[in-house]
Amino acid sequence: MDSGFAGGFWVMGIAAAMFSVLTATPVASKTVLDDIFSWFGGEETDEPVADALAYRVSIRVDHAESDLKSQIEEGSSLVTLQDKAAPGAAGLVQRALADYEGITAILYENGYYAGETSIRIAGVPVDDMRVFDAAEKARRKGAVPVDISVDVGPQFRFGKVRILDAKTHRPMPDVPDIEDSDLIEGEVARSPAIAGAERIIVNDLRHKGHPFAKIASKDVAADHNTLRLDVTLFVDAGPRAGFGRFQVSGTEGLDPEFVVSRIDVEEGEPYSPKRLEKLRKRLTSYPIIGGVRLKEAEQLDSSGLLPVDVEVSERKPRYFGFGTKYSSTDGTAANAYWGHRNLFGGAETLRIDGQVSWFGGEPDAVPDADPFGYALTVSFGKPGIFSVDDDLISEAAILREVTDAYVRDAVTLTAGVRHRFDDHLSVQVGVDFEQAFVEDSFGKRDDFVAGIPVDVIYDSTDSLLDPTEGIRASARVEPFVFLGEAGAGPVLAKGSLSGYQALDERDRFIVAGRVAGGSLVGADITDVPPARRFYAGGGGSIRGYEYQSVSPRNSNGDIIGGLSFFEASAELRVKVTDTIGVVPFFDMGAAFEDEVPDFSGLRYAAGLGLRYYTSIGPIRLDAAIPLNPRSDDDGYGIYVSIGQAF
């Protein structure tokens, strides 16, 4: 690239701007009628360009491979915008000047530091002041010709790479490995490798307790004889420091003390960006907190510590919404909800859900039952009931549940305290009550349930609805004080484990897997309330089979449920575009009559899903077929909901 253009950019830019002002004509404004017309399907046209100047581009790239040629053509604003007229000669010159910078950047990104670029408008070099007159004269004959010529020259490779202390100009001690940046002697001298190495060095120093670490300067020298690019980075590590005071601001309805009490960073604790990110994640886990900005001070305080401002932004306290779920095997349901994220100023949550469902036919076990179901659920949560790590979680519901195995009218109440050990691990201990009137293939029954569930939850995933990495595990052990006709003594144990791993840097290909199982010991199956038995089959279990259908049956073929179950699923989640994805999947599993799974009667299914990714999560459409169906199984299943299958 001709170095003479570097200083000329400023002169030409000012001249172009002055010319634009002197030659500009008024731009037609858009009226309200135009907007209304577009609402009703009218075609919206672009606003007229002031002093529109049409042009045509001819581009030639010498000594470059096809990929680099494509990059240059796609990176040229003159090429990509030639279908849109330029705003006068000044606008055309501005595009040309931008192309010089853009093409130079592309060449540097690919290791070419001796390239030469020439841009002529109507035969006149763009850095010649006569270019404006030439463009005006040429436009009278039609589209103004623009010629771009690029000779990329030879490709450079990195020569000597040095990382020095900015103060002493001596080699930095304990330098991090920068191989991932490709700033390595002998490698192609791509400019992003230099920026990548800078980030690695600065991030490493910050993680070692240097909050003000920076690259003070750099020396990049190209040797045109050896085609080598020598790079020297001068690093200013800055002082090592600890955290100082945290100052909270931005709270409105939320008590500021609530945020202060959850800042678990001790004064004097060594500075660490990971520690700040952990704090941010913890604070934003509360529904009322929509965002947290951790603003580090620009200098240390008198004690040599780093103060941090915690700027909180709150979400709207009240919210409402509705949703629906459809399955050709599970039935249809619709729900509406209202909630409050900050009921008393301490991030207390209240949510009321109403749901109606339609089973889609008569239940097999209760042929004359009404297929209509409903549920009214009230949930309440209070953070910090004993300590900042202990949260109260409770839920009460009145419901009618209709399935092929049973029809249940019930009142339920669950409450517990969840203790959070860290960002990933929590344990919850609570109580579980239920009073139900149930009808199944064995007849009608009144069941009372009282249990003490203990839940262990571990979640290291990066998203609740659409994870790309991490694992999610849960386990429950629940001894029953009373379990219907089984009385006291039975114990339930169940758990699930899901894993997610992206196969590429852009998260376009994600492998996801899930395995789950459970057992209920100490009771006969006929004594256990039907809703507390295990079932398999349906959209959240084994897709392609009807809800609960892969479960033990009686001599009449009615579903009765089991005392154990096993399920496994695998998916490959492929993003075709930023908003559309496809998911081939495989499911397997069954419920078993005995307390321990014997793995007989396992059913297999496969299918293909479609995902539409939105800001609130993916919308899921899955179609599955049984691979080893029984004679009475349907040939397929279709499922629509929000969120991934697991």
Coordinates of C-alpha atoms in Angstrom, one line a residue, residues 255-516:
D255 CA -33.9 -2.8 49.1
P256 CA -30.2 -1.9 48.5
E257 CA -29.2 -3.9 51.5
F258 CA -30.5 -7.0 49.7
V259 CA -27.8 -6.5 47.1
V260 CA -25.1 -5.5 49.7
S261 CA -25.7 -8.7 51.7
R262 CA -25.2 -10.9 48.7
I263 CA -21.8 -9.4 47.8
D264 CA -19.6 -12.2 49.2
V265 CA -16.3 -10.6 48.1
E266 CA -14.2 -9.8 51.2
E267 CA -12.3 -6.5 51.3
G268 CA -8.7 -7.2 50.6
E269 CA -9.4 -10.4 48.6
P270 CA -7.0 -10.6 45.6
Y271 CA -8.5 -9.1 42.5
S272 CA -9.9 -11.5 40.0
P273 CA -12.2 -11.0 36.9
K274 CA -13.6 -14.5 37.5
R275 CA -14.6 -13.5 41.0
L276 CA -16.5 -10.5 39.6
E277 CA -18.2 -12.6 36.9
K278 CA -19.3 -15.1 39.6
L279 CA -20.8 -12.2 41.6
R280 CA -22.6 -10.9 38.5
K281 CA -24.1 -14.4 37.8
R282 CA -25.2 -14.7 41.4
L283 CA -27.0 -11.4 41.5
T284 CA -28.7 -11.8 38.1
S285 CA -30.1 -15.2 39.3
Y286 CA -32.7 -13.2 41.2
P287 CA -35.7 -12.5 38.9
I288 CA -36.0 -8.9 39.9
I289 CA -32.5 -8.1 38.8
G290 CA -32.3 -7.6 35.1
G291 CA -28.7 -6.6 34.8
V292 CA -25.6 -5.9 36.8
R293 CA -22.7 -3.6 35.7
L294 CA -19.5 -4.0 37.8
K295 CA -17.6 -0.8 37.3
E296 CA -13.9 -1.0 38.4
A297 CA -12.3 2.2 39.7
E298 CA -9.7 3.9 37.5
Q299 CA -7.2 4.0 40.4
L300 CA -6.5 2.3 43.7
D301 CA -7.7 3.8 47.0
S302 CA -5.5 5.1 49.8
S303 CA -5.1 1.5 51.1
G304 CA -4.0 0.2 47.7
L305 CA -7.3 -1.6 47.1
L306 CA -9.6 -1.4 44.0
P307 CA -13.1 0.0 44.7
V308 CA -15.9 -1.4 42.6
D309 CA -19.3 0.2 41.8
V310 CA -22.2 -2.3 41.5
E311 CA -24.8 -0.7 39.2
V312 CA -28.1 -2.7 39.3
S313 CA -30.9 -2.4 36.8
E314 CA -34.3 -3.9 37.9
R315 CA -36.8 -5.7 35.8
K316 CA -40.5 -4.7 35.9
P317 CA -41.9 -6.2 39.1
R318 CA -45.1 -7.4 37.6
Y319 CA -45.5 -9.6 34.6
F320 CA -48.0 -11.8 32.9
G321 CA -48.2 -14.1 29.9
F322 CA -49.7 -17.2 28.4
G323 CA -48.6 -20.3 26.5
T324 CA -49.8 -23.5 24.9
K325 CA -48.5 -27.0 24.3
Y326 CA -49.6 -29.5 21.7
S327 CA -48.8 -33.1 21.3
S328 CA -50.5 -35.8 19.2
T329 CA -49.8 -38.3 22.0
D330 CA -50.0 -36.3 25.2
G331 CA -53.0 -34.0 24.5
T332 CA -53.3 -30.2 24.4
A333 CA -52.9 -27.7 27.2
A334 CA -53.1 -23.9 27.5
N335 CA -52.0 -21.7 30.4
A336 CA -51.9 -18.1 31.6
Y337 CA -49.9 -16.7 34.4
W338 CA -49.4 -13.5 36.5
G339 CA -46.4 -12.9 38.7
H340 CA -44.5 -10.4 40.9
R341 CA -40.7 -10.4 41.2
N342 CA -40.3 -8.2 44.2
L343 CA -43.4 -8.6 46.4
F344 CA -42.1 -7.0 49.6
G345 CA -38.9 -5.3 48.5
G346 CA -36.6 -8.3 49.2
A347 CA -36.9 -10.1 45.9
E348 CA -39.8 -12.2 47.1
T349 CA -41.6 -13.9 44.1
L350 CA -45.3 -14.7 43.7
R351 CA -46.7 -16.5 40.7
I352 CA -50.2 -17.6 39.9
D353 CA -50.7 -20.1 37.0
G354 CA -54.0 -21.3 35.5
Q355 CA -54.0 -24.2 33.1
V356 CA -56.7 -26.0 31.2
S357 CA -56.1 -29.2 29.3
W358 CA -57.9 -31.6 26.9
F359 CA -56.9 -35.2 26.9
G360 CA -58.2 -35.7 23.4
G361 CA -60.3 -38.8 24.1
E362 CA -61.5 -41.1 26.8
P363 CA -58.9 -42.4 29.2
D364 CA -58.3 -46.2 28.8
A365 CA -58.4 -47.0 32.5
V366 CA -61.5 -44.8 33.1
P367 CA -63.6 -44.9 29.9
D368 CA -66.4 -42.7 31.0
A369 CA -64.3 -39.9 32.5
D370 CA -64.5 -36.3 31.3
P371 CA -61.3 -35.6 29.3
F372 CA -61.2 -32.0 30.6
G373 CA -58.4 -31.1 33.1
Y374 CA -57.3 -28.0 34.9
A375 CA -54.8 -26.7 37.4
L376 CA -54.6 -23.6 39.6
T377 CA -51.1 -23.2 41.1
V378 CA -49.7 -20.5 43.4
S379 CA -46.0 -20.4 44.0
F380 CA -44.1 -18.2 46.5
G381 CA -40.4 -17.8 47.1
K382 CA -38.4 -15.8 49.6
P383 CA -34.7 -15.4 49.3
G384 CA -32.5 -15.4 52.5
I385 CA -35.0 -16.9 54.9
F386 CA -32.2 -18.0 57.3
S387 CA -29.1 -16.8 55.7
V388 CA -28.3 -15.2 52.3
D389 CA -27.8 -18.7 50.9
D390 CA -31.1 -20.2 52.1
D391 CA -34.3 -19.6 50.1
L392 CA -37.8 -20.6 50.9
I393 CA -39.7 -22.3 48.0
S394 CA -43.3 -23.2 48.2
E395 CA -46.2 -24.2 45.9
A396 CA -49.9 -25.0 46.4
A397 CA -52.2 -26.3 43.7
I398 CA -55.8 -27.5 43.0
L399 CA -55.9 -29.7 40.0
R400 CA -57.7 -32.3 37.9
E401 CA -55.4 -34.6 35.9
V402 CA -56.6 -36.9 33.1
T403 CA -54.3 -39.6 31.7
D404 CA -54.8 -43.0 30.2
A405 CA -53.7 -44.6 33.5
Y406 CA -55.9 -42.6 36.0
V407 CA -58.0 -39.5 36.6
R408 CA -57.0 -37.5 39.7
D409 CA -58.6 -34.6 41.6
A410 CA -56.2 -33.3 44.1
V411 CA -55.0 -30.6 46.4
T412 CA -51.2 -30.5 46.8
L413 CA -48.7 -28.5 48.9
T414 CA -44.9 -28.5 48.8
A415 CA -42.5 -26.4 50.7
G416 CA -38.8 -26.5 51.3
V417 CA -35.6 -24.6 52.0
R418 CA -32.9 -24.6 49.3
H419 CA -29.3 -24.0 50.4
R420 CA -27.0 -22.8 47.8
F421 CA -23.4 -24.0 48.2
D422 CA -22.1 -22.2 45.1
D423 CA -23.2 -21.1 41.6
H424 CA -23.7 -24.7 40.5
L425 CA -24.7 -26.8 43.6
S426 CA -27.7 -26.6 45.8
V427 CA -29.6 -28.9 48.2
Q428 CA -33.2 -28.6 49.1
V429 CA -35.1 -30.2 52.0
G430 CA -38.8 -29.9 52.3
V431 CA -42.3 -31.4 52.9
D432 CA -44.7 -32.9 50.4
F433 CA -48.5 -33.2 51.1
E434 CA -51.3 -34.3 48.9
Q435 CA -54.9 -35.2 49.3
A436 CA -56.4 -36.8 46.2
F437 CA -59.5 -38.6 44.9
V438 CA -58.3 -41.0 42.2
E439 CA -59.9 -43.4 39.8
D440 CA -57.9 -46.0 37.8
S441 CA -58.3 -49.5 36.5
F442 CA -58.4 -50.8 40.1
G443 CA -61.4 -48.6 41.0
K444 CA -61.9 -45.4 43.1
R445 CA -59.7 -44.5 46.0
D446 CA -58.8 -41.6 48.4
D447 CA -55.1 -41.2 48.9
F448 CA -53.2 -39.1 51.4
V449 CA -49.5 -38.5 50.9
A450 CA -46.9 -37.0 53.3
G451 CA -43.2 -37.1 52.4
I452 CA -39.9 -35.5 53.2
P453 CA -38.1 -34.9 49.8
V454 CA -34.4 -34.1 49.7
D455 CA -33.2 -32.8 46.3
V456 CA -29.6 -32.3 45.1
I457 CA -29.2 -30.1 42.0
Y458 CA -26.1 -29.4 40.1
D459 CA -26.1 -27.2 37.0
S460 CA -23.0 -25.9 35.2
T461 CA -24.8 -25.2 31.9
D462 CA -24.6 -21.8 30.2
S463 CA -28.3 -21.4 29.5
L464 CA -31.6 -22.6 31.1
L465 CA -33.6 -23.1 27.9
D466 CA -30.8 -23.7 25.3
P467 CA -27.5 -24.8 26.8
T468 CA -24.4 -25.2 24.6
E469 CA -22.0 -26.6 27.3
G470 CA -22.0 -28.1 30.8
I471 CA -23.9 -30.7 32.7
R472 CA -27.2 -30.7 34.5
A473 CA -27.8 -33.3 37.2
S474 CA -30.6 -33.7 39.8
A475 CA -31.4 -36.4 42.4
R476 CA -34.2 -36.9 44.8
V477 CA -34.6 -39.2 47.8
E478 CA -38.1 -39.0 49.5
P479 CA -39.0 -41.2 52.4
F480 CA -42.8 -41.2 53.0
V481 CA -44.5 -40.8 56.3
F482 CA -47.6 -41.8 54.5
L483 CA -48.1 -43.0 51.0
G484 CA -51.7 -43.9 50.3
E485 CA -52.6 -47.5 51.1
A486 CA -48.9 -48.3 51.5
G487 CA -48.7 -46.3 54.7
A488 CA -45.4 -45.3 56.2
G489 CA -42.0 -46.5 55.2
P490 CA -41.7 -46.5 51.3
V491 CA -38.8 -44.5 49.9
L492 CA -38.5 -43.0 46.4
A493 CA -35.2 -42.4 44.7
K494 CA -34.7 -41.0 41.2
G495 CA -32.3 -38.9 39.3
S496 CA -31.3 -37.5 35.9
L497 CA -28.1 -36.4 34.2
S498 CA -27.9 -34.3 31.0
G499 CA -24.7 -33.2 29.2
Y500 CA -24.1 -30.6 26.5
Q501 CA -21.1 -30.0 24.3
A502 CA -20.6 -27.7 21.3
L503 CA -18.5 -29.1 18.5
D504 CA -17.4 -25.8 17.0
E505 CA -16.5 -22.3 18.2
R506 CA -19.8 -20.7 16.8
D507 CA -22.0 -23.3 18.7
R508 CA -23.6 -24.4 15.4
F509 CA -23.2 -28.1 16.3
I510 CA -24.2 -29.3 19.8
V511 CA -24.3 -32.8 21.1
A512 CA -26.8 -33.3 23.9
G513 CA -27.5 -36.4 25.9
R514 CA -29.7 -37.4 28.9
V515 CA -30.1 -40.4 31.1
A516 CA -32.7 -40.8 33.9

